[in-house]
Amino acid sequence: MAMTEQPKGPGLGDWLYDRLFHNYIWSSVFRSGYPNTPRNQMLAIATNVFLHLHPTRIHKTHVKITHTYCLGGLSFFMFLGLTVTGVMLMFYYVPDVNRAFNDVQALETNVRFGMLIRNLHRWMAHAMVLLVLMHMMRVFYTGAYKPPREFNWVVGVILLVLTLLLSFTGYLLPWDQLALWAITVGTNIAGAAPILGGQSRLVLIGGFDVGPNALIRFYTLHVIALPLLAAIFMSVHFWRIRRDGGLARPL
Amino acid sequence: MAVAAPAGSARESVRLKRERDQEVLVWPDLVFIEFIAAVLFTITFVVLATFFNAPLLNKANPNVTPNPSKAPWYFMNLQELLLHMDKGLAGVIVPTMLLIGLMVIPYVDRDNEGQGTWFGTVNSVRITFFSFVWSGVWISWLILWDNGSQVLVYQHLPQLWGSNERLKWLGDKNPFKGWPVEGVLKPIWDFIFLPNRLAIRDTWHWSLPVPFQPGAGPHDGRLDWPKDFLQIPIPLNGTWGWNWGGKPNWMPGWLQHVYPYNSDFSLPAITAEWIVPIIAMVGLPALMIYILHKIGWAHTVRDAMIALFTGFIVVYFALTIVGAAFRGKGQALVPPYRVPNLEKDPSILRQVEPPPSHLVLADPRVVVRARDG
Ligand code: HEM
């Protein structure tokens, strides 16, 4: 589309851009000019650390919505949204069995938009699990794991596990009946392992029952260890997409 | 994007040029799509979060167990699996094998054919459909069978024509009464009409005359299922060869954990908890691939992978749905409207109390009264 068209003459955008941004401060932040020529459009991607996750050009079948349904991107978007809302929740939440439940309750009744933030965090977490599963299905049914993308599929499976663990550890934090018993059921599953089961459950919840130790362990895993790991593996995931020559397409 | 192949020959550079023509710029084409997707999702979730509140029940109380207690939805499939086999098998071995299985897919299926397009190989759509139906039917049947549903349905058949009579389950009948080999035929008949999986362990019964049992000393002359199979010694547990004389205390603790110094097998339990489920989990997918191969749909590893992966997805979601919507009190299989809604269960429903005073934020515009203390 835009690439094959010849650059047009100066339009409203250029005029506005000139007025607003043609100054020393703006150009110290954004090196490239207004992205209305192929050159500037490529520079806009290549000189921006966030957009630089992308290549500057991409095969045209891959911008078709029906190729990826944006599922990987949306999983990532959920991760970002969860990070933002999660940080906000952390302002109000203390992982102590005497406080946690009250904190969540106070968040709902006492904090402006507290309920909204909690709801957002909750629903986005559920959505992320679903989106990651759907992303895996799309990758599978488009045969996008084939060489040279084998390893990125493996990284993906690790990300799936991390997503599930993130969601699972977060489930305990409201410290209500739903949380306590879901985690009890869940960790009992881990405890059923033939030889190391009892031990691994002990390590996971720091005791024989889901109690204060479990809460602090799950909290730490949920807010720092697992997100960090997920971020690392996502970086590898995105890096590998570029290294493997972009998205898969027929040879 | 374009793979950086050295543009050595003229043909090569023509190829590269053609590839260039196929490309669009990420700004604007991709960035805008991403932007719009992000905006749409933001709006959707803000709306969702405005109208639907995240659940919050009563404060956690280890003394009040909700019935049923359920794992988060994405683990309800595992919880459902636990009802159908040994806990270690369902909770750890199967998920571990599945993850490993997922990870090795690309190392097993390495042919590039059909890559990068939806259902890119010849028969992939029909194979997916076949596997969808096959897995869906089998998983439903297995869950119903393990629940003994077929017995219930059979017993209540007369109600269809308005009679209140109950049929006797086929497994309780004995069409071979008085036959010469009744002792063999009846157990086979019983096996075919087992009411459920655990009946193999608990109610299935047979007894064969055995004049000699090796190494058994005095015996009653018969081999009985399950009675004679409950304690099968395993090698090294002290009954074979040498005897530890109780707990081998000279072993380090962890070795005592691992080493079967005092355990033996209960074959009936192992059959019901391990062998039958494993046969179902390995045998049915294998049979599916065999059939797909025989009818000429599946030729390549990719075809087999499509069948297996589809089966995995179907079973994953089927078990999740059954666990979430069809498991009531005590994990009994019930229709969805009989599954208790925990958010309405008075024993765990949240009693809204004002928060303690130190948690009330000092914002005079918010009217929430603190409880003292
Ligand atoms: C937190 C989880 C994940 C995130 C944020 C993520 C993100 C992404 C993104 C943004 C892409 C670009 C194309 C697209 O949007 O489809 C992608 C591609 C890919 N993903 Fe993921 N992904 C995740 C999990 C997974 C999982 C679970 C798998 C598989 C088991 C996987 C395997 C792949 C592969 C093989 C590609 C390359 C696809 C191609 O070449 O067409 N990813 N991922």
XYZ file of C-alpha atoms and ligand atoms in Angstrom:
667
model
C 0.000 0.000 0.000
C 1.836 3.013 1.280
C 5.138 1.779 -0.006
C 4.202 1.529 -3.649
C 2.546 4.942 -3.713
C 4.662 7.883 -4.674
C 5.198 10.365 -1.893
C 2.482 12.987 -2.047
C 3.031 16.697 -1.813
C 2.962 18.294 1.612
C -0.397 17.808 3.310
C -2.062 18.819 6.539
C -0.056 16.288 8.511
C 3.236 17.694 7.260
C 2.145 21.213 8.017
C 1.065 20.263 11.545
C 4.231 18.292 12.046
C 6.309 21.229 10.956
C 4.473 23.566 13.297
C 4.563 21.282 16.321
C 7.640 19.211 16.078
C 10.172 20.941 13.957
C 12.173 22.066 16.884
C 15.290 21.158 18.747
C 13.676 19.373 21.701
C 11.364 17.135 19.683
C 14.061 16.086 17.288
C 16.358 15.281 20.169
C 13.804 12.620 21.170
C 12.602 11.368 17.809
C 15.402 11.210 15.306
C 13.314 10.374 12.263
C 11.063 12.827 10.472
C 7.320 12.515 10.023
C 6.731 8.967 8.744
C 5.163 9.823 5.413
C 7.917 8.624 3.135
C 9.181 5.032 2.961
C 12.500 6.186 4.315
C 11.035 7.905 7.319
C 8.597 5.079 7.878
C 11.429 2.610 8.075
C 13.425 4.912 10.283
C 10.449 5.300 12.606
C 10.584 1.571 13.235
C 14.318 1.126 13.235
C 15.220 4.009 15.498
C 12.635 3.288 18.162
C 13.587 0.717 20.755
C 10.014 -0.496 21.217
C 9.006 -0.577 17.591
C 12.343 -2.099 16.776
C 10.916 -5.435 17.880
C 9.534 -5.340 14.364
C 11.407 -5.575 11.133
C 10.993 -2.517 8.932
C 9.313 -4.470 6.192
C 7.099 -7.496 6.414
C 5.679 -9.954 3.934
C 2.219 -8.927 2.910
C 0.510 -12.215 3.847
C 1.541 -11.614 7.435
C -0.395 -8.415 7.855
C -3.574 -10.285 6.942
C -5.560 -10.531 10.158
C -6.594 -14.081 9.302
C -3.015 -15.277 9.259
C -2.235 -14.689 12.935
C -5.485 -13.222 14.263
C -3.021 -11.081 16.220
C -3.060 -13.747 18.893
C 0.595 -13.602 19.878
C 0.555 -9.838 19.888
C -2.589 -9.798 21.984
C -1.045 -12.246 24.462
C 1.791 -9.805 24.798
C -0.628 -6.915 25.100
C -2.377 -8.740 27.935
C 0.978 -9.185 29.607
C 1.612 -5.444 29.390
C -1.852 -4.593 30.664
C -1.455 -7.047 33.518
C 1.850 -5.465 34.437
C 0.322 -1.997 34.598
C -2.787 -2.992 36.562
C -0.683 -5.324 38.697
C 1.618 -2.516 39.765
C -1.422 -0.496 40.756
C -2.788 -3.385 42.791
C 0.542 -3.719 44.562
C 0.148 -0.228 45.984
C -2.744 -1.433 48.106
C -2.025 -5.067 48.716
C 0.040 -6.561 51.532
C 0.681 -10.320 51.349
C -0.101 -11.044 54.968
C -2.856 -13.452 55.924
C -4.288 -10.929 58.356
C -4.384 -8.148 55.821
C -4.597 -9.534 52.317
C -8.322 -10.182 52.238
C -9.165 -6.875 53.872
C -6.871 -5.083 51.474
C -8.671 -6.528 48.497
C -12.011 -5.709 50.026
C -10.920 -2.189 50.838
C -9.621 -1.860 47.329
C -13.084 -2.611 46.024
C -14.977 -0.284 48.298
C -12.509 2.394 49.286
C -10.196 3.052 46.439
C -11.319 5.118 43.548
C -11.353 2.834 40.473
C -9.997 0.070 42.698
C -12.729 -2.311 41.651
C -12.133 -1.507 38.006
C -8.420 -2.167 38.293
C -8.983 -5.446 40.085
C -11.578 -6.529 37.531
C -9.293 -5.594 34.670
C -6.444 -7.560 36.180
C -8.652 -10.582 36.731
C -10.290 -10.689 33.325
C -7.104 -9.948 31.455
C -5.407 -12.795 33.295
C -8.101 -15.229 32.187
C -7.973 -13.819 28.684
C -4.222 -14.195 28.509
C -4.402 -17.923 29.247
C -7.007 -18.350 26.531
C -5.155 -16.169 24.040
C -1.885 -18.018 24.571
C -3.651 -21.345 24.026
C -5.287 -19.988 20.883
C -1.959 -18.569 19.698
C -0.439 -22.018 20.125
C -3.254 -23.495 18.057
C -2.758 -20.947 15.302
C 0.985 -21.616 15.229
C 0.317 -25.321 15.069
C -2.318 -25.305 12.355
C -0.275 -22.967 10.184
C 2.680 -25.333 10.552
C 4.775 -22.417 11.777
C 6.920 -24.513 14.105
C 8.795 -26.212 11.310
C 12.501 -25.634 10.730
C 14.069 -23.228 11.487
C 11.468 -22.335 14.099
C 11.677 -25.503 16.236
C 13.309 -23.783 19.135
C 10.896 -20.891 19.161
C 8.069 -23.367 19.539
C 9.871 -24.765 22.586
C 10.263 -21.254 23.972
C 6.539 -20.884 23.346
C 5.714 -23.976 25.364
C 7.803 -22.564 28.219
C 5.855 -19.314 27.930
C 2.618 -21.278 28.112
C 3.759 -22.915 31.331
C 4.857 -19.553 32.738
C 1.500 -18.030 31.838
C -0.331 -20.813 33.646
C 1.925 -20.465 36.681
C 1.494 -16.697 36.749
C -2.240 -17.086 36.703
C -2.165 -19.846 39.295
C 0.035 -17.970 41.763
C -2.128 -14.884 41.412
C -5.231 -16.886 42.198
C -4.250 -17.272 45.858
C -3.587 -13.625 46.572
C -7.122 -12.346 47.370
C -7.032 -14.849 50.233
C -10.708 -15.650 50.074
C -12.377 -19.041 50.149
C -12.212 -19.384 46.384
C -8.468 -18.714 46.433
C -7.609 -20.910 49.392
C -9.442 -23.966 48.147
C -8.506 -23.656 44.519
C -4.853 -23.511 45.507
C -5.333 -26.359 47.958
C -6.788 -28.475 45.177
C -4.119 -27.328 42.745
C -1.166 -27.980 45.002
C -2.609 -31.340 45.992
C -2.315 -32.249 42.333
C 1.401 -31.439 42.492
C 1.641 -33.386 45.738
C 0.416 -36.510 43.997
C 3.693 -37.037 42.157
C 5.018 -40.542 42.721
C 8.221 -39.979 44.673
C 8.953 -36.292 44.988
C 5.337 -35.195 45.230
C 5.210 -34.575 48.951
C 8.513 -32.731 48.872
C 7.621 -30.519 45.944
C 4.310 -29.558 47.510
C 6.157 -28.732 50.723
C 8.536 -26.485 48.827
C 5.750 -24.882 46.836
C 3.546 -23.883 49.749
C 6.142 -23.804 52.506
C 4.253 -26.144 54.803
C 1.629 -28.823 54.907
C -1.331 -26.518 54.427
C -1.893 -23.438 52.362
C -1.089 -20.761 54.933
C 1.021 -17.656 55.506
C 4.122 -19.239 53.965
C 2.246 -20.194 50.863
C 0.878 -16.677 50.549
C 4.274 -15.020 50.666
C 5.787 -17.577 48.288
C 3.011 -17.204 45.771
C 3.157 -13.439 46.064
C 6.889 -13.304 45.428
C 6.611 -15.676 42.507
C 3.638 -13.778 41.144
C 4.981 -10.256 41.272
C 8.639 -10.711 40.543
C 10.066 -14.139 39.743
C 7.577 -15.329 37.153
C 7.015 -11.983 35.383
C 10.762 -11.575 35.093
C 11.145 -15.054 33.659
C 8.235 -14.477 31.316
C 9.740 -11.190 30.144
C 13.059 -12.896 29.488
C 11.484 -15.712 27.519
C 9.287 -13.273 25.612
C 12.390 -11.348 24.606
C 13.938 -14.563 23.358
C 10.664 -15.431 21.610
C 10.503 -12.118 19.746
C 14.200 -12.072 18.995
C 13.961 -15.532 17.510
C 11.039 -14.563 15.300
C 13.312 -11.956 13.715
C 16.323 -14.267 13.596
C 14.310 -17.022 11.972
C 13.443 -14.668 9.149
C 10.088 -13.368 10.321
C 6.924 -15.379 10.399
C 6.742 -18.677 8.596
C 5.472 -18.748 5.054
C 5.363 -21.275 2.260
C 8.717 -22.013 0.711
C 12.650 -9.706 6.659
C 14.126 -10.993 3.483
C 16.683 -13.611 4.345
C 20.081 -12.108 3.838
C 21.252 -14.400 1.085
C 24.288 -13.113 -0.744
C 22.977 -11.658 -3.954
C 25.634 -13.498 -5.907
C 24.021 -14.402 -9.192
C 21.671 -12.306 -11.226
C 18.896 -14.844 -10.634
C 19.389 -14.474 -6.934
C 18.971 -10.737 -7.072
C 15.841 -11.103 -9.184
C 14.443 -13.428 -6.553
C 15.276 -10.943 -3.839
C 13.683 -8.169 -5.816
C 10.509 -10.202 -6.267
C 10.426 -10.798 -2.542
C 10.754 -7.096 -1.941
C 7.643 -6.539 -4.065
C 5.748 -8.872 -1.799
C 6.604 -6.823 1.227
C 4.867 -3.953 2.905
C 6.231 -1.470 5.379
C 5.691 -2.206 9.021
C 4.856 1.437 9.546
C 2.021 1.986 8.765
C 0.616 -1.404 7.760
C 1.455 -3.509 10.807
C 1.760 -0.813 13.441
C -1.753 0.394 12.708
C -3.225 -3.068 12.971
C -1.509 -3.527 16.292
C -2.697 -0.154 17.433
C -6.294 -0.881 16.493
C -6.175 -4.325 18.109
C -4.823 -2.738 21.277
C -7.517 -0.061 21.314
C -10.291 -2.594 20.691
C -9.062 -4.837 23.449
C -8.645 -1.969 25.866
C -12.210 -0.836 25.263
C -13.564 -4.384 25.499
C -11.839 -5.029 28.781
C -12.780 -1.718 30.339
C -16.410 -2.410 29.458
C -16.149 -5.973 30.729
C -14.511 -4.829 33.953
C -17.152 -2.189 34.481
C -20.034 -4.615 34.313
C -18.604 -7.848 35.666
C -16.923 -7.930 39.013
C -14.146 -10.314 39.899
C -15.371 -12.786 42.497
C -14.485 -12.320 46.134
C -15.947 -14.736 48.658
C -15.500 -14.889 52.401
C -12.067 -14.593 53.885
C -10.046 -17.801 53.589
C -11.011 -20.249 56.287
C -9.272 -23.615 56.455
C -12.106 -25.020 58.565
C -14.854 -24.489 56.010
C -14.352 -26.540 52.885
C -16.579 -25.589 49.984
C -18.146 -28.550 48.259
C -17.126 -28.970 45.518
C -13.662 -27.396 45.797
C -12.358 -26.635 42.378
C -9.005 -25.655 40.906
C -8.753 -22.619 38.593
C -10.443 -23.385 35.298
C -7.276 -24.099 33.308
C -6.373 -26.807 35.848
C -9.877 -28.222 36.120
C -8.932 -30.602 33.327
C -6.231 -32.061 35.562
C -8.652 -32.178 38.454
C -11.074 -34.045 36.220
C -8.319 -36.419 35.130
C -7.594 -37.198 38.795
C -11.024 -38.764 39.063
C -10.167 -41.305 36.423
C -6.765 -42.696 37.325
C -4.000 -42.807 39.882
C -3.324 -39.360 41.288
C 0.363 -39.400 40.443
C -0.362 -40.501 36.909
C -3.016 -37.861 36.304
C -1.497 -35.013 38.258
C 2.132 -35.248 37.287
C 3.087 -37.941 34.811
C 0.462 -37.163 32.185
C 0.987 -33.368 32.230
C 4.757 -33.810 32.143
C 4.531 -36.189 29.215
C 2.175 -33.803 27.440
C 4.535 -30.856 27.849
C 7.453 -32.919 26.634
C 5.278 -34.153 23.796
C 4.384 -30.596 22.800
C 8.018 -29.556 22.870
C 9.201 -32.373 20.635
C 6.572 -31.817 17.926
C 8.905 -29.725 15.748
C 11.774 -32.156 16.195
C 9.666 -35.066 15.044
C 7.797 -33.319 12.260
C 10.544 -31.593 10.310
C 9.242 -31.613 6.803
C 8.647 -28.081 5.554
C 5.667 -28.984 3.436
C 2.611 -26.874 4.096
C 4.445 -24.487 6.372
C 3.130 -21.006 6.943
C -0.401 -21.472 5.649
C -3.492 -22.583 7.479
C -4.005 -26.318 7.036
C -1.335 -26.356 4.386
C -1.207 -30.079 3.620
C -3.654 -32.034 1.488
C -5.708 -33.874 4.054
C -5.148 -31.665 7.065
C -8.720 -30.390 7.328
C -10.300 -33.814 7.201
C -7.754 -35.205 9.609
C -8.490 -32.388 12.041
C -12.191 -33.064 11.707
C -11.750 -36.799 12.128
C -9.616 -36.339 15.225
C -12.071 -33.801 16.609
C -14.946 -36.249 16.351
C -12.927 -39.281 17.401
C -11.473 -37.616 20.488
C -14.716 -35.917 21.415
C -16.721 -39.128 21.231
C -14.170 -41.207 23.102
C -13.538 -38.738 25.893
C -17.269 -38.313 26.477
C -17.812 -42.038 26.436
C -14.932 -42.695 28.792
C -16.129 -40.122 31.308
C -19.662 -41.504 31.163
C -18.440 -45.081 31.451
C -16.213 -44.346 34.415
C -19.236 -42.793 36.039
C -21.349 -45.905 35.393
C -23.800 -43.804 33.404
C -24.513 -46.573 30.952
C -25.821 -48.717 33.801
C -28.149 -45.968 34.966
C -29.420 -45.353 31.468
C -29.987 -49.050 30.876
C -31.780 -49.502 34.166
C -34.127 -46.662 33.416
C -34.906 -47.641 29.847
C -38.429 -48.918 30.690
C -39.366 -45.401 31.708
C -39.310 -44.566 28.036
C -42.501 -46.555 27.605
C -43.936 -45.401 30.877
C -43.113 -48.347 33.076
C -41.608 -47.906 36.515
C -39.786 -51.188 36.365
C -35.997 -51.166 36.473
C -33.920 -53.384 34.259
C -31.242 -55.488 35.779
C -27.804 -54.493 34.484
C -26.398 -56.994 32.015
C -23.336 -57.541 34.175
C -25.604 -58.796 36.972
C -27.142 -61.451 34.774
C -25.683 -64.849 34.139
C -26.635 -66.298 30.756
C -24.172 -69.142 31.207
C -25.711 -70.741 34.252
C -24.889 -74.407 34.357
C -22.633 -74.354 31.287
C -19.526 -76.471 31.464
C -17.066 -73.567 31.417
C -19.266 -71.128 33.261
C -16.318 -70.131 35.461
C -14.542 -68.736 32.410
C -17.459 -67.393 30.411
C -19.118 -65.501 33.222
C -15.993 -63.429 34.066
C -15.614 -62.548 30.394
C -19.256 -61.521 30.254
C -18.786 -59.504 33.432
C -15.719 -57.860 32.018
C -17.578 -56.754 28.902
C -20.365 -55.305 31.009
C -18.276 -53.802 33.780
C -20.284 -50.959 35.265
C -17.207 -48.735 35.537
C -13.444 -48.693 35.813
C -13.061 -49.278 39.540
C -15.274 -52.355 39.341
C -12.250 -54.167 37.920
C -10.676 -53.719 41.312
C -13.699 -53.943 43.552
C -16.447 -56.147 42.187
C -15.108 -58.137 39.261
C -14.561 -61.623 40.459
C -13.334 -64.916 39.154
C -11.934 -68.067 40.594
C -10.016 -70.726 38.707
C -8.876 -74.069 40.036
C -5.108 -74.198 40.149
C -3.622 -77.434 41.386
C -0.162 -76.006 41.947
C 0.961 -72.536 42.819
C 4.723 -72.041 42.525
C 6.414 -71.325 45.808
C 3.133 -70.827 47.565
C 3.236 -73.566 50.153
C -0.207 -74.601 51.336
C -3.014 -72.995 49.364
C -6.717 -73.389 48.735
C -6.280 -74.789 45.238
C -7.923 -71.844 43.509
C -6.713 -68.598 42.043
C -9.126 -65.798 42.892
C -9.423 -62.306 41.487
C -9.008 -59.953 43.243
C -8.186 -61.753 46.504
C -5.055 -63.572 45.389
C -3.636 -60.591 43.520
C -3.697 -57.972 46.247
C -0.149 -58.451 47.489
C 2.218 -59.403 44.754
C 5.767 -59.179 46.017
C 8.088 -57.149 43.883
C 11.802 -57.825 43.520
C 14.049 -56.465 46.274
C 11.251 -55.792 48.710
C 12.586 -58.349 51.116
C 10.400 -61.266 50.155
C 12.468 -62.258 47.148
C 15.945 -63.503 47.733
C 17.041 -61.922 50.930
C 15.087 -60.334 53.707
C 15.840 -56.909 55.152
C 14.276 -57.883 58.441
C 12.106 -54.797 58.616
C 13.149 -51.291 57.783
C 16.655 -51.076 56.286
C 17.809 -48.356 58.639
C 21.326 -48.400 57.291
C 20.022 -46.777 54.113
C 20.037 -43.009 53.907
C 16.592 -41.501 54.374
C 16.007 -40.542 50.772
C 16.863 -44.055 49.625
C 14.288 -45.465 52.003
C 11.797 -43.162 50.329
C 12.615 -44.444 46.895
C 13.455 -48.031 47.662
C 10.488 -50.403 47.836
C 11.762 -52.274 50.880
C 8.295 -52.985 52.180
C 5.884 -52.455 49.335
C 4.159 -54.860 47.059
C 1.770 -54.529 44.171
C -1.930 -54.779 44.270
C -2.598 -55.916 40.739
C -6.329 -55.126 40.822
C -5.611 -51.564 41.926
C -2.846 -51.152 39.374
C -5.115 -52.441 36.651
C -7.840 -49.983 37.510
C -5.636 -46.992 38.291
C -2.806 -47.354 35.813
C -3.193 -50.033 33.164
C -6.694 -49.269 31.954
C -6.145 -45.470 31.817
C -2.805 -45.893 30.065
C -4.338 -48.227 27.515
C -7.010 -45.605 26.873
C -4.521 -42.728 26.644
C -1.996 -44.483 24.439
C -4.151 -47.005 22.647
C -6.932 -44.751 21.412
C -4.663 -42.150 19.780
C -2.582 -44.948 18.284
C -5.709 -46.598 16.942
C -6.836 -43.294 15.467
C -3.576 -42.878 13.592
C -3.726 -46.458 12.414
C -7.237 -45.928 11.069
C -6.292 -42.630 9.420
C -3.414 -44.406 7.790
C -5.540 -47.349 6.654
C -8.216 -45.174 5.075
C -5.454 -43.328 3.284
C -5.802 -39.899 4.880
C -2.621 -39.747 6.894
C 0.676 -40.275 5.129
C 3.210 -38.022 6.781
C 4.407 -37.257 10.278
C 2.671 -33.893 9.952
C -0.623 -35.715 9.390
C -0.104 -37.763 12.526
C 0.841 -34.630 14.475
C -2.320 -32.851 13.343
C -4.400 -35.778 14.526
C -2.630 -35.947 17.886
C -2.560 -32.208 18.539
C -6.236 -31.859 17.681
C -6.992 -34.726 20.024
C -5.014 -33.009 22.762
C -6.886 -29.728 22.327
C -10.276 -31.468 22.251
C -9.531 -33.484 25.368
C -8.062 -30.452 27.147
C -11.197 -28.424 26.627
C -13.600 -31.323 27.074
C -12.125 -32.166 30.461
C -12.151 -28.504 31.424
C -15.808 -28.165 30.509
C -16.783 -31.342 32.319
C -14.783 -30.314 35.383
C -16.258 -26.837 35.424
C -19.851 -27.354 34.415
C -20.679 -30.982 35.157
C -19.114 -31.690 38.533
C -21.307 -31.039 41.545
C -21.045 -31.884 45.206
C -18.414 -34.516 45.913
C -17.338 -34.269 42.264
C -20.425 -36.211 41.185
C -21.264 -36.031 37.504
C -24.402 -33.887 37.308
C -26.081 -31.650 34.748
C -24.866 -28.033 34.845
C -27.933 -26.706 36.645
C -27.149 -28.979 39.594
C -23.606 -27.682 39.991
C -23.658 -25.483 43.088
C -22.811 -21.869 42.536
C -20.154 -21.143 45.126
C -20.876 -17.474 44.931
C -24.287 -18.247 46.406
C -23.165 -20.791 48.990
C -23.976 -19.205 52.366
C -21.074 -20.914 54.128
C -18.499 -19.149 52.008
C -20.432 -16.234 50.569
C -18.872 -12.946 51.420
C -20.348 -11.088 54.328
C -19.478 -7.555 53.448
C -17.931 -5.960 56.488
C -16.405 -2.550 56.743
C -12.633 -2.728 56.637
C -10.598 -2.145 59.820
C -9.781 1.460 60.510
C -6.141 1.404 59.558
C -7.114 0.425 56.049
C -9.564 3.230 55.437
C -7.860 5.786 53.334
C -8.183 9.283 54.579
C -10.327 10.522 51.760
C -13.294 12.398 53.235
C -15.242 12.121 50.008
C -15.462 8.346 50.258
C -18.192 7.309 52.605
C -17.034 4.086 54.169
C -17.253 3.695 57.859
C -14.495 1.754 59.531
C -15.018 -0.831 62.168
C -13.165 0.019 65.352
C -9.913 -1.647 66.162
C 3.168 -15.453 26.703
C 2.988 -16.129 25.659
C 3.332 -15.780 24.215
C 3.522 -14.567 23.617
C 3.417 -13.182 24.250
C 3.822 -14.818 22.230
C 4.033 -13.844 21.276
C 4.212 -14.091 19.929
C 4.121 -13.115 18.888
C 3.792 -11.632 19.080
C 4.361 -13.733 17.697
C 4.292 -13.098 16.324
C 3.212 -13.693 15.444
C 1.860 -13.817 16.041
O 1.372 -12.843 16.643
O 1.285 -14.887 15.904
C 4.648 -15.121 18.004
C 4.998 -16.086 17.082
C 5.271 -17.404 17.406
N 4.960 -18.032 18.580
Fe 4.427 -17.104 20.277
N 3.844 -16.182 22.010
C 3.532 -16.797 23.202
C 3.397 -18.151 23.407
C 3.669 -19.114 22.452
C 3.370 -20.503 22.577
C 2.634 -21.133 23.762
C 3.843 -21.111 21.455
C 3.815 -22.583 21.078
C 3.826 -23.556 21.849
C 4.445 -20.106 20.625
C 5.098 -20.330 19.421
C 5.340 -19.342 18.473
C 5.962 -19.568 17.191
C 6.546 -20.900 16.682
C 5.922 -18.352 16.516
C 6.406 -18.065 15.091
C 5.174 -18.128 14.250
C 5.411 -17.926 12.775
O 6.574 -17.951 12.351
O 4.399 -17.791 12.078
N 4.303 -18.885 21.239
N 4.545 -15.315 19.369
